[in-house]
CSV table of C-alpha atoms in Angstrom, one decimal:
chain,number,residue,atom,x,y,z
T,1,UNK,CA,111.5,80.6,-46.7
T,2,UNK,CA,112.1,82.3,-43.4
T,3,UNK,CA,115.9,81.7,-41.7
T,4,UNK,CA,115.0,80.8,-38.5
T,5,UNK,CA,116.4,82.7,-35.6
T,6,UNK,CA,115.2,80.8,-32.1
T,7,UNK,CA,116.3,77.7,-31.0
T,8,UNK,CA,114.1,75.9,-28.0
T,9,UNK,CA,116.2,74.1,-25.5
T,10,UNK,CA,115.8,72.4,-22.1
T,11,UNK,CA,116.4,74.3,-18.9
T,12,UNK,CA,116.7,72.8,-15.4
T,13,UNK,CA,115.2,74.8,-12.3
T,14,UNK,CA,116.6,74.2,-8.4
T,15,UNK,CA,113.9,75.2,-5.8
T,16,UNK,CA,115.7,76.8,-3.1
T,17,UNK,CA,114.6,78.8,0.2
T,18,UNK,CA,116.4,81.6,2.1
T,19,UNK,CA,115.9,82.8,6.0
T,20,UNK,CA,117.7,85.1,7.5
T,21,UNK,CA,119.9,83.6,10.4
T,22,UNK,CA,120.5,86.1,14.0
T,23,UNK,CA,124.4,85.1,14.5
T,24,UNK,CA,125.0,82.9,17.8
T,25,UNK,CA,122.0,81.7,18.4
T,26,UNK,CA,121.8,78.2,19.7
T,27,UNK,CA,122.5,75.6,17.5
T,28,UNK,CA,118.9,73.3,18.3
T,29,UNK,CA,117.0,76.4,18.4
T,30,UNK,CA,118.3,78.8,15.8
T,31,UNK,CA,116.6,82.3,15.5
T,32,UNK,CA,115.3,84.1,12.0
T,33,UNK,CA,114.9,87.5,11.5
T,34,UNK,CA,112.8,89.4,9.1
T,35,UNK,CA,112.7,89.0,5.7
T,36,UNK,CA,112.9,92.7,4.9
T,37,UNK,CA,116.5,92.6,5.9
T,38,UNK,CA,117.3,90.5,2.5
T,39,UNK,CA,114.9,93.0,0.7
T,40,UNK,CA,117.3,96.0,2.1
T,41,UNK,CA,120.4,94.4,0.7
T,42,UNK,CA,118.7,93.7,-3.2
T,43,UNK,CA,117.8,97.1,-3.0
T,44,UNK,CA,121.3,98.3,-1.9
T,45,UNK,CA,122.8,95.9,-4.5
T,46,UNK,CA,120.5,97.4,-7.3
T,47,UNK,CA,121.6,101.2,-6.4
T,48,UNK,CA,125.7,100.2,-7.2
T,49,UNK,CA,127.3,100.3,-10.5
T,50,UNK,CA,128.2,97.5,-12.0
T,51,UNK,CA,131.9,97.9,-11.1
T,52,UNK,CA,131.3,98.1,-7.5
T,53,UNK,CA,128.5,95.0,-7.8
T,54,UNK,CA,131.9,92.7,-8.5
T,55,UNK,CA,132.2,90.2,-6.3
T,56,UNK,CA,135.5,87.8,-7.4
T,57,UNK,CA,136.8,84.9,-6.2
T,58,UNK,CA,139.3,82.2,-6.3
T,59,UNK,CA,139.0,78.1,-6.0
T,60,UNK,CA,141.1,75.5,-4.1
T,61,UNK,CA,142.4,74.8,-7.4
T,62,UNK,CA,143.9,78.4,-8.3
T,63,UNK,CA,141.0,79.3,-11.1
T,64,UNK,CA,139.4,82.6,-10.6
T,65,UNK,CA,136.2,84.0,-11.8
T,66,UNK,CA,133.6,86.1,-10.7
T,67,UNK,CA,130.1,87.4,-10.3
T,68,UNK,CA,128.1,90.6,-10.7
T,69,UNK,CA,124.3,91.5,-10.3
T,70,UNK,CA,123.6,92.4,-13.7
T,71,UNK,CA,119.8,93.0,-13.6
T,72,UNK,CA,117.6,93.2,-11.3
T,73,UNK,CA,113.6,94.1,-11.6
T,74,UNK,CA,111.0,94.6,-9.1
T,75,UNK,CA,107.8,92.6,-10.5
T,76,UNK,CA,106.0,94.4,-7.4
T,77,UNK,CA,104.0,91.7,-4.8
T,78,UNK,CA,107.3,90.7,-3.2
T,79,UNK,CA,108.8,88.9,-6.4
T,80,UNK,CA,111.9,89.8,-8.2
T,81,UNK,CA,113.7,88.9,-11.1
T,82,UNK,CA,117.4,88.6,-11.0
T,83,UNK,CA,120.2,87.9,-13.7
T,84,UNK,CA,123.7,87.4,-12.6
T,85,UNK,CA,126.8,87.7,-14.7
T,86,UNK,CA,129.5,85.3,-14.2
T,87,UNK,CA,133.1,84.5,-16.2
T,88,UNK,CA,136.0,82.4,-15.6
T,89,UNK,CA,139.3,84.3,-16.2
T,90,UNK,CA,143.3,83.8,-16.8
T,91,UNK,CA,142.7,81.2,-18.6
T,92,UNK,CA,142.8,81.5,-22.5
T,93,UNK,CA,143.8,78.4,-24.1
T,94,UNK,CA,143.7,78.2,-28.1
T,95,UNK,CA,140.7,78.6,-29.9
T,96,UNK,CA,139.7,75.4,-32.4
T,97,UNK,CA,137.2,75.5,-35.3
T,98,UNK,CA,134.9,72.2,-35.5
T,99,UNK,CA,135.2,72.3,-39.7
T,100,UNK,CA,138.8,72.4,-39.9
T,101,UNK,CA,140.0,71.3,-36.7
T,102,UNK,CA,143.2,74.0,-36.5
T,103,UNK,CA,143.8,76.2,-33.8
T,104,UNK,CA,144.8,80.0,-33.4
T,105,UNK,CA,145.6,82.2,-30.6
T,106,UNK,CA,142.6,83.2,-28.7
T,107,UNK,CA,141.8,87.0,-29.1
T,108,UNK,CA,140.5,87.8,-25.5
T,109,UNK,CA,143.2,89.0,-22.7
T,110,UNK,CA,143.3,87.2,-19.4
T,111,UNK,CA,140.5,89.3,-17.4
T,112,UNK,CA,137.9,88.3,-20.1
T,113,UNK,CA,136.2,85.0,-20.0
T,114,UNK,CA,133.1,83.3,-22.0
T,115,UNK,CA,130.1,85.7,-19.8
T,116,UNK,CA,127.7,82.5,-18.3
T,117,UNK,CA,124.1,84.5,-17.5
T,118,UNK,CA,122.4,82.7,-14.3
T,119,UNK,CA,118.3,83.7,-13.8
T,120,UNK,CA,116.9,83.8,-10.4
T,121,UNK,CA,113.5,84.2,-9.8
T,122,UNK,CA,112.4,85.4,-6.1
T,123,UNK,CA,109.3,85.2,-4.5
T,124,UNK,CA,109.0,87.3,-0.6
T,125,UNK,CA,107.6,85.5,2.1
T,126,UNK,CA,106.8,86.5,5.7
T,127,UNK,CA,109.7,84.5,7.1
T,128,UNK,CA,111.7,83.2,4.2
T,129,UNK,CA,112.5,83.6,0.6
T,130,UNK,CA,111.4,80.9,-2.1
T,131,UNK,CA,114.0,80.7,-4.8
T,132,UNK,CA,113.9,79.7,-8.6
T,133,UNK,CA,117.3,79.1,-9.8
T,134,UNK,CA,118.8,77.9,-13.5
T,135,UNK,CA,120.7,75.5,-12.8
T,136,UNK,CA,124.1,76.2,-15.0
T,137,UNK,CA,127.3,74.3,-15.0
T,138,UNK,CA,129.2,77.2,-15.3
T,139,UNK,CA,127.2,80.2,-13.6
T,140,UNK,CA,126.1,81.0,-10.2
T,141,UNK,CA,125.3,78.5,-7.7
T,142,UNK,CA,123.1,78.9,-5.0
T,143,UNK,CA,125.8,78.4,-2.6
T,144,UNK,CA,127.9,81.4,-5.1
T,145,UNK,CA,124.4,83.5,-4.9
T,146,UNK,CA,124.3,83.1,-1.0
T,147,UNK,CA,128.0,84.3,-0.6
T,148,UNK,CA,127.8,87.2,-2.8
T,149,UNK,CA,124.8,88.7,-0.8
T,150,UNK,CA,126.8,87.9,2.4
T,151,UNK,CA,129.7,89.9,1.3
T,152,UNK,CA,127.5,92.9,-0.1
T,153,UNK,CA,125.3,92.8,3.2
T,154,UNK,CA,128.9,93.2,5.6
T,155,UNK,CA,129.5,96.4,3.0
T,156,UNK,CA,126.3,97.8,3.3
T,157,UNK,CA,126.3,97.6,7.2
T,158,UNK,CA,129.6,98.8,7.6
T,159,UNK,CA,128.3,102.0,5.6
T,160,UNK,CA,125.8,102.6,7.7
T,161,UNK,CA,127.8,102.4,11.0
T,162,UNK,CA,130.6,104.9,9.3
T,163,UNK,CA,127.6,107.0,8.2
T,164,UNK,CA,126.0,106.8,11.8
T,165,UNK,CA,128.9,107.5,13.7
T,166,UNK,CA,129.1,111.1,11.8
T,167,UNK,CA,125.4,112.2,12.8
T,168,UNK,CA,124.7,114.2,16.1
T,169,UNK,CA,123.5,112.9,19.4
T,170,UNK,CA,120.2,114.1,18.8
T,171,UNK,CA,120.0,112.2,15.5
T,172,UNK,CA,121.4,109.5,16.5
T,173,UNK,CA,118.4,109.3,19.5
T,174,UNK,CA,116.0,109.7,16.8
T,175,UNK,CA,117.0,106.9,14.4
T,176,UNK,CA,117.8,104.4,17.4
T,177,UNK,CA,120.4,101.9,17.6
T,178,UNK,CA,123.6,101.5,15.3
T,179,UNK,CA,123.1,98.7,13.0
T,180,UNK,CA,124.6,95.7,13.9
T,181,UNK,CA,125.7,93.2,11.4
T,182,UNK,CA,124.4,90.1,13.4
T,183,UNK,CA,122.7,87.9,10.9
T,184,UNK,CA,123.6,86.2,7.9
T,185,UNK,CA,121.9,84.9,4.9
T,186,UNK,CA,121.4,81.4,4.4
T,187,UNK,CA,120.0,79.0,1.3
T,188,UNK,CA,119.2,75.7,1.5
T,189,UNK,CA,117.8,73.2,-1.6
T,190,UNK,CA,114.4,71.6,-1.0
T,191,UNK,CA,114.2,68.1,-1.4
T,192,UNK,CA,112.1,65.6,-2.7
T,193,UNK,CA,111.4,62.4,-1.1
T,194,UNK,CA,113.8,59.9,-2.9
T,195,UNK,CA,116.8,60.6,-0.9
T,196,UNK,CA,114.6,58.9,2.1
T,197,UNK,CA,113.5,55.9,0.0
T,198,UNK,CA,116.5,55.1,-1.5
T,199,UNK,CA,118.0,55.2,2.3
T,200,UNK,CA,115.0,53.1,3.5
T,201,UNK,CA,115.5,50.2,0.4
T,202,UNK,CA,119.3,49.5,1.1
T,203,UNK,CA,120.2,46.2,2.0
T,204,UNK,CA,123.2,47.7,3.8
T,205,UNK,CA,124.7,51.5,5.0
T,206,UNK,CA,128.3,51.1,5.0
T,207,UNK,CA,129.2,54.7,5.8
T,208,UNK,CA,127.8,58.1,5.9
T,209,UNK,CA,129.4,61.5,5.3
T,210,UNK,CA,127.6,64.7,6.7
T,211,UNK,CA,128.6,68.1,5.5
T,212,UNK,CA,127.8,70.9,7.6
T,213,UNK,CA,128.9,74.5,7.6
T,214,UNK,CA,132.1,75.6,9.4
T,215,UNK,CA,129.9,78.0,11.3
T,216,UNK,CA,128.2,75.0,13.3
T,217,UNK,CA,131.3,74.3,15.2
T,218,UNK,CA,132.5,78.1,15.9
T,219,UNK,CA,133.1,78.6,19.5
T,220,UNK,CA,133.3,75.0,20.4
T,221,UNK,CA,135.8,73.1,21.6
T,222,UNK,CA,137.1,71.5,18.3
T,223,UNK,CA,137.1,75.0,17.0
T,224,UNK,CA,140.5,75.8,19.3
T,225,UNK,CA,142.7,73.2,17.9
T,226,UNK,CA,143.3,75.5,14.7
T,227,UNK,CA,143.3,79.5,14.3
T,228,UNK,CA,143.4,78.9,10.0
T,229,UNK,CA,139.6,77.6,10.3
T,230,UNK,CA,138.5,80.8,9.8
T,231,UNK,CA,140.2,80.8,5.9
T,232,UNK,CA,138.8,77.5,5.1
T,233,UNK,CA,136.3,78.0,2.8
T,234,UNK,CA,134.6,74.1,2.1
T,235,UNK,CA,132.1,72.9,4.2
T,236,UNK,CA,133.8,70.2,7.0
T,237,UNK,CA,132.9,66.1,6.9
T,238,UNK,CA,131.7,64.5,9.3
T,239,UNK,CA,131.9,60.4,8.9
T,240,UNK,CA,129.7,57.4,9.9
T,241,UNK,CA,131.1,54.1,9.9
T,242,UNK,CA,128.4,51.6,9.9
T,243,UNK,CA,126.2,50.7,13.4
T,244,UNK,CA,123.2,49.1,13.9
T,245,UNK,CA,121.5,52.6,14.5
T,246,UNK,CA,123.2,54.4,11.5
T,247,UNK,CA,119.9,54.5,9.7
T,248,UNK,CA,118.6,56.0,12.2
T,249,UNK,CA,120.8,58.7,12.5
T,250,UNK,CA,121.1,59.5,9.0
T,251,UNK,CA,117.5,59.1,9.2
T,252,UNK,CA,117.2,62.2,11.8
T,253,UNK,CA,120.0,64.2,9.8
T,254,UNK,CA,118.4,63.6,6.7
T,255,UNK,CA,115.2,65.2,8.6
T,256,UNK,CA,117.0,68.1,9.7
T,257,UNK,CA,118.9,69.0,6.3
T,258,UNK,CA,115.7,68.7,4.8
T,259,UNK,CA,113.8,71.2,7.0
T,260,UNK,CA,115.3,74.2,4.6
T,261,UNK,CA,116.9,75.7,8.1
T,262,UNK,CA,119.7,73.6,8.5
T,263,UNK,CA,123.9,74.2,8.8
T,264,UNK,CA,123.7,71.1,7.1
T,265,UNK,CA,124.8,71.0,3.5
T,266,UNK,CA,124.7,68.0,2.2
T,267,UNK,CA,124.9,64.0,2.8
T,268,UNK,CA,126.3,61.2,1.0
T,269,UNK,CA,125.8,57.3,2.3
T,270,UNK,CA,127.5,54.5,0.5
T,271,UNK,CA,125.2,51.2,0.3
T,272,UNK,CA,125.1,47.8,-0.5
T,273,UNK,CA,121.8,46.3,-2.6
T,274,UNK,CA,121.2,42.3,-1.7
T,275,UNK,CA,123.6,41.3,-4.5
T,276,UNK,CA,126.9,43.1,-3.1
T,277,UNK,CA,126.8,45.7,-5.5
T,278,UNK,CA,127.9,49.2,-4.0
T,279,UNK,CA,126.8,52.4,-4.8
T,280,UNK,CA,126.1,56.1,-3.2
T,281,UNK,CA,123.2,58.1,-2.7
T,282,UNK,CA,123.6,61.7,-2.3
T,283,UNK,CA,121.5,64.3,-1.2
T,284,UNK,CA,122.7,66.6,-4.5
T,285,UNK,CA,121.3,64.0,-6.9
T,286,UNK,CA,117.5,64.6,-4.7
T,287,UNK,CA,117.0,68.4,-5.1
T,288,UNK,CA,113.6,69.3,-6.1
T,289,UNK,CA,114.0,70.5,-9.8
T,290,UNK,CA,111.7,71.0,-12.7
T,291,UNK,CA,112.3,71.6,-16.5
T,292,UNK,CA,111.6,74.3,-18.7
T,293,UNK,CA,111.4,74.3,-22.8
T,294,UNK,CA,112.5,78.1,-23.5
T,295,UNK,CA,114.3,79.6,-26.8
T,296,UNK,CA,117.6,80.7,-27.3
T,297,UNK,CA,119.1,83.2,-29.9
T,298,UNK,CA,120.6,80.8,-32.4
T,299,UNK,CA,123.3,83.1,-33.1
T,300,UNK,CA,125.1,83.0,-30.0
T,301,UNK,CA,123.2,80.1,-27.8
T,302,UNK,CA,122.1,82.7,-25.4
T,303,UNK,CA,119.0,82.4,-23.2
T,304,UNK,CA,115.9,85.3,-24.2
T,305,UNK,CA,115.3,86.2,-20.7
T,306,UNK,CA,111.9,87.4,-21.0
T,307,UNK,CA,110.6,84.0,-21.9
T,308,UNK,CA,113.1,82.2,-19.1
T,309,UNK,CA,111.2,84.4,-16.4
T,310,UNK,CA,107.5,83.6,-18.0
T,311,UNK,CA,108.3,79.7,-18.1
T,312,UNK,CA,109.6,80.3,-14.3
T,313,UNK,CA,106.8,81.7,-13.0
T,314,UNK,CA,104.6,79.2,-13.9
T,315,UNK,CA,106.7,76.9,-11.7
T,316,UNK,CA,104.9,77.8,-8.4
């Protein structure tokens, strides 16, 4: 008898989309620019080594960790398939085995940490980007995979103007202007329509809380009364209190969030139903998502890849 080696488990899949945003534009009329630009920066990604593709980080909360491309293949017509390496680190509490229950000094040093593989699937557009991402507790999130392209984009164009300053007048009049590093690159979730519903069936709307990117409010008047907002990293809160028009409202930012353009990340109403009872709805709990049945090795628990892409293509 055989000694099986796979083991089939359930995969979750967030449907995201990503434009990329020209820098001060107005808010009610933002402008996109081409695609390609996002298609420039995978391939200027894929051409580093895997040391200089680190992109680390530290939370609110003092715990580091960090991100690297690890793979990425051109499937040719515009799709791409991308595997991201991420590990928490400085932290190495004792190790404990399930059949005896004792403990012993964990082996790794404080840069390792327990190496969480995301899998992205992309698929080109003319103006926009649809995204296939596994959804993982512990790996890349789409707002993680949107700040890591950022950072590598504001390398790659500060690069370019170091390596354009250096060329002659004459080549410099025959490649055109210096590149300018005036867009950004922005993911939002898509939605299904049960955030709305839910909204709709409440007997009451006590509150709403609107997260929107710092960004929205940069140059504004609000923006003046502290020079740290530009080291605040979460998105800021904006809250309702409760008015005959707040369902409206919410109504119209709900609309707008969901329009996959939006500086608005996420929303959150607390409700009453006709017996009292109180509860929230939350725009996170409404992403459009899908499952997948694909195999792991049952070694190590680890995902085979080649299947997770082939079960996430037939998504679309």
């Amino acid at each position: 008898m055989s000694v099986a080696t796979k083991k089939e488990v359930t995969k979750s899949i967030g449907f995201y989309r990503l434009r990329v945003k020209k820098l001060r534009t107005p808010v009610d009329n933002p402008v996109y620019m081409d695609i390609n630009k996002f298609k420039e920066t995978l391939i200027y990604i894929d051409q580093l080594n895997d040391q200089q593709r680190l992109y680390d980080i530290e939370n609110t909360s003092g715990r580091k960790k960090f991100h690297f491309l690890k793979s990425l293949k051109d499937c040719n017509n515009n799709c791409y398939e991308l595997i991201f390496s991420s590990a928490k680190y400085e932290y190495r509490p004792p190790v404990i085995d399930k059949q005896t229950l004792k403990t012993k000094e964990n082996p790794r040093t404080m840069t390792e940490g327990d190496e969480e593989l995301t899998h992205v699937k992309i698929y080109l557009k003319q103006d926009h980007a649809d995204i296939l991402i596994e959804e993982r507790i512990n790996g890349i999130t789409s707002r993680g995979i949107s700040d890591y392209l950022n950072s590598f984009k504001h390398i790659q164009i500060t690069e370019q103007k170091i390596a354009y300053e250096k060329l002659s007048l004459e080549q410099k009049t025959l490649i055109g202007p210096m590149p300018v590093n005036n867009f950004r690159f922005s993911i939002s979730y898509i939605a299904n329509d049960d955030f709305q519903k839910a909204l709709l069936d409440a007997t009451k709307i006590c509150a709403g809380h609107i997260y929107i990117e710092k960004e929205l409010i940069k140059g504004s008047e609000f923006a003046r009364y502290s020079n740290k907002l530009s080291t605040y990293t979460n998105d800021l809160e904006i809250t309702l209190k409760s008015s005959d028009d707040i369902l409206d409202i919410l109504s119209d930012y709900y609309e707008e969030h969901s329009s996959g353009v939006s500086q608005i990340n996420r929303i959150k109403v607390e409700i009453q139903d006709e017996l009292g009872k109180q509860s929230t709805i939350d725009t996170e709990r409404f992403k459009l998502k899908k499952t997948i049945e694909v195999e792991t090795n049952i070694i190590d628990g680890v995902i085979i890849s080649t299947e997770m892409f082939s079960e996430m293509s037939k998504l679309l």
